[in-house]
Amino acid sequence: MEDMKEQRMLDYVLENAVRGDPQSVVDKLDQFCRSKEWTMNVGDEKGLILDKVVIEADPSIVLELGTYCGYSAVRIARLLKPGARLLSMELNPVHASVARKMIEFAGVHHMVEVLEGSAEEFIPKLKQTYGVETVDFVFIDHWKDRYLIDTKMLEEFRVLREGSVLLADNVVYPGVPDFLQYVRTCGRYECTNYPSHVQYMNQEDALEKAVFLGYL
Ligand SMILES: Cc1ncccc1-c1cc(O)c2nc[nH]c(=O)c2c1
Ligand SMILES: [Mg+2]
């Protein structure tokens, strides 16, 4: 396989971060993206907002839609309590492979599982295959055209419970207007917007938190 940007980013972490130290992996990923090549990790600025929302939620079961190279999986897992689990879904097999190595190097592989495939495929299986009754936190960061469909699927399969926290990246850029309109107007979510910037750039972006109020 040709040497892809994602492979170069993984190699940089393996050479420069500290094995078993998730913070050092996060720091070296940000350093790579600022000094070598831009990649679509959620990044350090939006990452601090993600940290605060995760700490506040203190979740036991986390879903992530869109693993990419594992930056946010490592960033979230480093904040989870013992026994908590993160299931992260990634459609792209090359990214999933890079992410698994990143997560293992960071030493959080005992709490993070990367599911290779689409959210559409895995959400219906969460209960019988992964023993997940409901989830406490969902980080949505995959593809703008899937945010709304997959959120409705989480509702349809009763994966959410009163108080489940959805946190969506890129609600300004690239933008997910249909998802925003839905969570802000359907009556089943309490929404908060967190203005920020596209990772490692000056372009405006934002995160949106949507707390599920129940199957009204
Ligand atoms: C790729 C890109 N170019 C310019 C500006 C933003 C992006 C960008 C940023 C992200 O955080 C993304 N997250 C998930 N999925 C994406 O496709 C994605 C794309
Ligand atoms: Mg993103």
Coordinates of C-alpha atoms and ligand atoms in Angstrom, one line a residue:
M1 CA 0.0 0.0 0.0
E2 CA 1.4 3.4 -0.9
D3 CA 2.6 5.5 2.1
M4 CA -0.5 7.4 2.9
K5 CA -0.8 10.5 5.1
E6 CA -2.5 8.5 7.8
Q7 CA 0.4 6.0 7.8
R8 CA 2.9 8.8 8.1
M9 CA 0.9 10.2 11.0
L10 CA 0.9 6.8 12.8
D11 CA 4.6 6.4 12.2
Y12 CA 5.2 9.8 13.7
V13 CA 3.4 8.9 16.8
L14 CA 5.1 5.5 17.1
E15 CA 8.5 7.3 16.8
N16 CA 7.8 10.3 19.0
A17 CA 5.0 9.5 21.6
V18 CA 5.3 7.5 24.7
R19 CA 3.8 4.0 24.5
G20 CA 1.0 3.6 27.0
D21 CA 0.6 7.4 27.5
P22 CA -2.6 8.6 25.7
Q23 CA -1.9 12.2 26.4
S24 CA 1.5 12.0 24.6
V25 CA -0.3 10.3 21.7
V26 CA -2.8 13.2 21.5
D27 CA -0.1 15.8 21.8
K28 CA 2.1 14.2 19.0
L29 CA -0.9 13.9 16.7
D30 CA -1.6 17.6 17.1
Q31 CA 2.1 18.4 16.6
F32 CA 2.1 16.3 13.4
C33 CA -0.9 18.1 12.1
R34 CA 0.4 21.6 13.0
S35 CA 4.0 21.0 11.8
K36 CA 3.8 18.4 9.0
E37 CA 0.5 17.6 7.4
W38 CA -3.1 18.6 8.1
T39 CA -5.5 15.7 8.9
M40 CA -9.1 15.7 10.0
N41 CA -8.6 14.7 13.7
V42 CA -11.0 16.8 15.8
G43 CA -7.9 18.6 17.0
D44 CA -6.8 20.4 20.1
E45 CA -9.2 23.4 20.2
K46 CA -12.4 21.4 19.7
G47 CA -10.7 18.6 21.7
L48 CA -10.8 20.7 24.8
I49 CA -14.5 21.2 24.4
L50 CA -14.9 17.4 23.9
D51 CA -12.9 16.8 27.1
K52 CA -15.2 19.1 29.1
V53 CA -18.4 17.5 27.8
V54 CA -17.1 13.9 28.4
I55 CA -15.9 14.8 31.9
E56 CA -19.3 16.3 32.7
A57 CA -21.2 13.2 31.3
D58 CA -18.8 10.7 33.0
P59 CA -20.1 8.0 30.6
S60 CA -19.8 4.2 31.1
I61 CA -20.8 3.4 27.5
V62 CA -19.6 5.6 24.6
L63 CA -20.3 5.3 20.9
E64 CA -18.2 7.0 18.3
L65 CA -19.4 7.4 14.8
G66 CA -16.2 7.9 12.7
T67 CA -12.9 6.7 14.2
Y68 CA -10.6 8.0 11.5
C69 CA -7.1 7.4 12.9
G70 CA -8.2 7.1 16.5
Y71 CA -7.4 10.6 17.8
S72 CA -10.8 11.2 19.5
A73 CA -11.1 7.6 20.6
V74 CA -7.8 8.0 22.5
R75 CA -8.8 11.5 23.7
I76 CA -12.1 10.2 25.1
A77 CA -10.8 6.9 26.5
R78 CA -8.1 8.7 28.5
L79 CA -10.9 10.4 30.5
L80 CA -13.1 7.3 31.1
K81 CA -13.4 5.6 34.5
P82 CA -12.2 1.9 35.0
G83 CA -14.7 -0.5 33.4
A84 CA -16.1 2.1 30.9
R85 CA -16.2 1.1 27.2
L86 CA -15.9 2.9 23.9
L87 CA -17.3 1.4 20.7
S88 CA -16.0 3.3 17.7
M89 CA -17.3 2.7 14.1
E90 CA -15.2 3.2 11.0
L91 CA -16.2 2.5 7.4
N92 CA -12.7 2.9 5.8
P93 CA -10.6 -0.3 6.4
V94 CA -7.3 1.5 6.1
H95 CA -8.3 4.1 8.7
A96 CA -9.6 1.4 10.9
S97 CA -6.3 -0.4 10.8
V98 CA -4.3 2.7 11.6
A99 CA -6.7 3.5 14.4
R100 CA -6.4 0.1 16.0
K101 CA -2.6 0.5 16.1
M102 CA -2.9 4.1 17.4
I103 CA -5.3 2.9 20.2
E104 CA -3.1 -0.1 21.1
F105 CA 0.0 2.1 21.3
A106 CA -1.8 4.6 23.5
G107 CA -2.6 1.7 25.9
V108 CA -6.4 2.2 25.8
H109 CA -7.2 -0.9 23.7
H110 CA -8.7 -2.7 26.7
M111 CA -11.5 -0.1 26.7
V112 CA -11.8 0.8 23.0
E113 CA -13.1 -1.5 20.3
V114 CA -13.0 -0.4 16.6
L115 CA -15.9 -1.8 14.6
E116 CA -15.1 -1.8 10.9
G117 CA -18.2 -1.0 8.9
S118 CA -21.1 1.5 8.9
A119 CA -23.1 2.8 11.8
E120 CA -26.1 1.6 9.9
E121 CA -24.8 -1.9 10.1
F122 CA -23.8 -1.9 13.7
I123 CA -26.4 0.2 15.5
P124 CA -29.1 -2.6 15.1
K125 CA -26.6 -5.1 16.5
L126 CA -25.5 -3.2 19.6
K127 CA -27.8 -5.1 22.0
Q128 CA -27.5 -8.7 20.9
T129 CA -23.9 -8.6 19.7
Y130 CA -22.2 -6.1 22.0
G131 CA -24.4 -6.4 25.1
V132 CA -25.1 -2.7 25.0
E133 CA -28.6 -1.8 26.4
T134 CA -28.3 2.0 26.1
V135 CA -25.4 4.4 25.6
D136 CA -24.5 7.4 27.7
F137 CA -22.5 9.4 25.2
V138 CA -22.2 9.5 21.4
F139 CA -19.5 11.4 19.5
I140 CA -20.7 12.0 15.9
D141 CA -17.8 12.7 13.6
H142 CA -18.2 10.6 10.5
W143 CA -19.9 11.9 7.4
K144 CA -22.2 15.0 7.2
D145 CA -24.8 13.1 5.1
R146 CA -25.1 10.4 7.8
Y147 CA -25.5 12.4 11.0
L148 CA -29.3 12.7 10.8
I149 CA -30.0 9.2 9.5
D150 CA -27.8 7.6 12.1
T151 CA -29.3 9.7 15.0
K152 CA -32.8 8.6 14.0
M153 CA -31.5 5.0 14.0
L154 CA -30.2 5.4 17.5
E155 CA -33.7 6.5 18.5
E156 CA -35.4 3.8 16.5
F157 CA -33.4 1.0 18.1
R158 CA -33.9 2.5 21.6
V159 CA -30.1 2.9 22.1
L160 CA -30.5 6.3 23.8
R161 CA -31.9 6.8 27.3
E162 CA -33.1 10.0 29.1
G163 CA -29.9 12.0 29.5
S164 CA -27.8 10.4 26.8
V165 CA -25.4 13.0 25.4
L166 CA -24.9 13.4 21.6
L167 CA -21.9 15.6 20.7
A168 CA -21.5 16.4 17.0
D169 CA -18.4 17.7 15.3
N170 CA -18.5 20.0 12.2
V171 CA -21.9 21.5 12.6
V172 CA -20.7 24.7 10.9
Y173 CA -18.0 23.3 8.6
P174 CA -18.5 21.1 6.5
G175 CA -21.9 21.7 8.1
V176 CA -24.9 19.4 8.9
P177 CA -28.0 21.6 8.6
D178 CA -30.5 18.8 8.5
F179 CA -29.2 17.3 11.7
L180 CA -29.1 20.6 13.5
Q181 CA -32.6 21.5 12.4
Y182 CA -33.8 18.1 13.7
V183 CA -32.2 18.0 17.1
R184 CA -33.1 21.7 17.7
T185 CA -36.8 21.5 16.7
C186 CA -38.0 17.9 17.2
G187 CA -38.6 18.4 21.0
R188 CA -36.6 15.4 22.1
Y189 CA -33.3 17.1 22.7
E190 CA -31.8 20.0 24.8
C191 CA -29.2 21.6 22.6
T192 CA -26.1 23.6 23.2
N193 CA -23.8 25.1 20.6
Y194 CA -20.0 25.4 21.2
P195 CA -18.4 27.8 18.7
S196 CA -14.8 26.9 17.7
H197 CA -12.7 26.5 14.5
V198 CA -11.9 23.8 12.0
Q199 CA -9.0 21.8 13.5
Y200 CA -5.6 23.5 13.0
M201 CA -7.2 26.3 10.9
N202 CA -8.9 29.7 11.3
Q203 CA -12.1 28.7 9.5
E204 CA -15.1 28.8 11.9
D205 CA -16.7 25.6 13.0
A206 CA -18.7 24.4 16.1
L207 CA -19.7 21.4 18.2
E208 CA -23.3 20.8 19.0
K209 CA -24.4 19.0 22.2
A210 CA -27.8 17.4 22.1
V211 CA -29.0 15.8 25.4
F212 CA -31.8 13.3 24.8
L213 CA -35.0 14.0 26.8
G214 CA -36.7 10.7 26.3
Y215 CA -39.0 9.0 23.8
L216 CA -41.7 11.6 24.3
Ligands
LIG1 C1 -11.8 17.3 5.2 C2 -12.1 18.7 5.6 N1 -11.5 19.7 4.8 C3 -11.7 21.0 5.2 C4 -12.3 21.3 6.4 C5 -12.9 20.3 7.1 C6 -12.8 19.0 6.8 C7 -13.3 18.0 7.7 C8 -13.2 18.2 9.1 C9 -13.7 17.3 10.0 O1 -13.6 17.4 11.3 C10 -14.3 16.1 9.5 N2 -14.8 15.2 10.4 C11 -15.4 14.1 10.0 N3 -15.6 13.8 8.7 C12 -15.1 14.6 7.7 O2 -15.3 14.4 6.5 C13 -14.5 15.9 8.1 C14 -14.0 16.8 7.2
MG2 MG -14.8 16.1 12.4

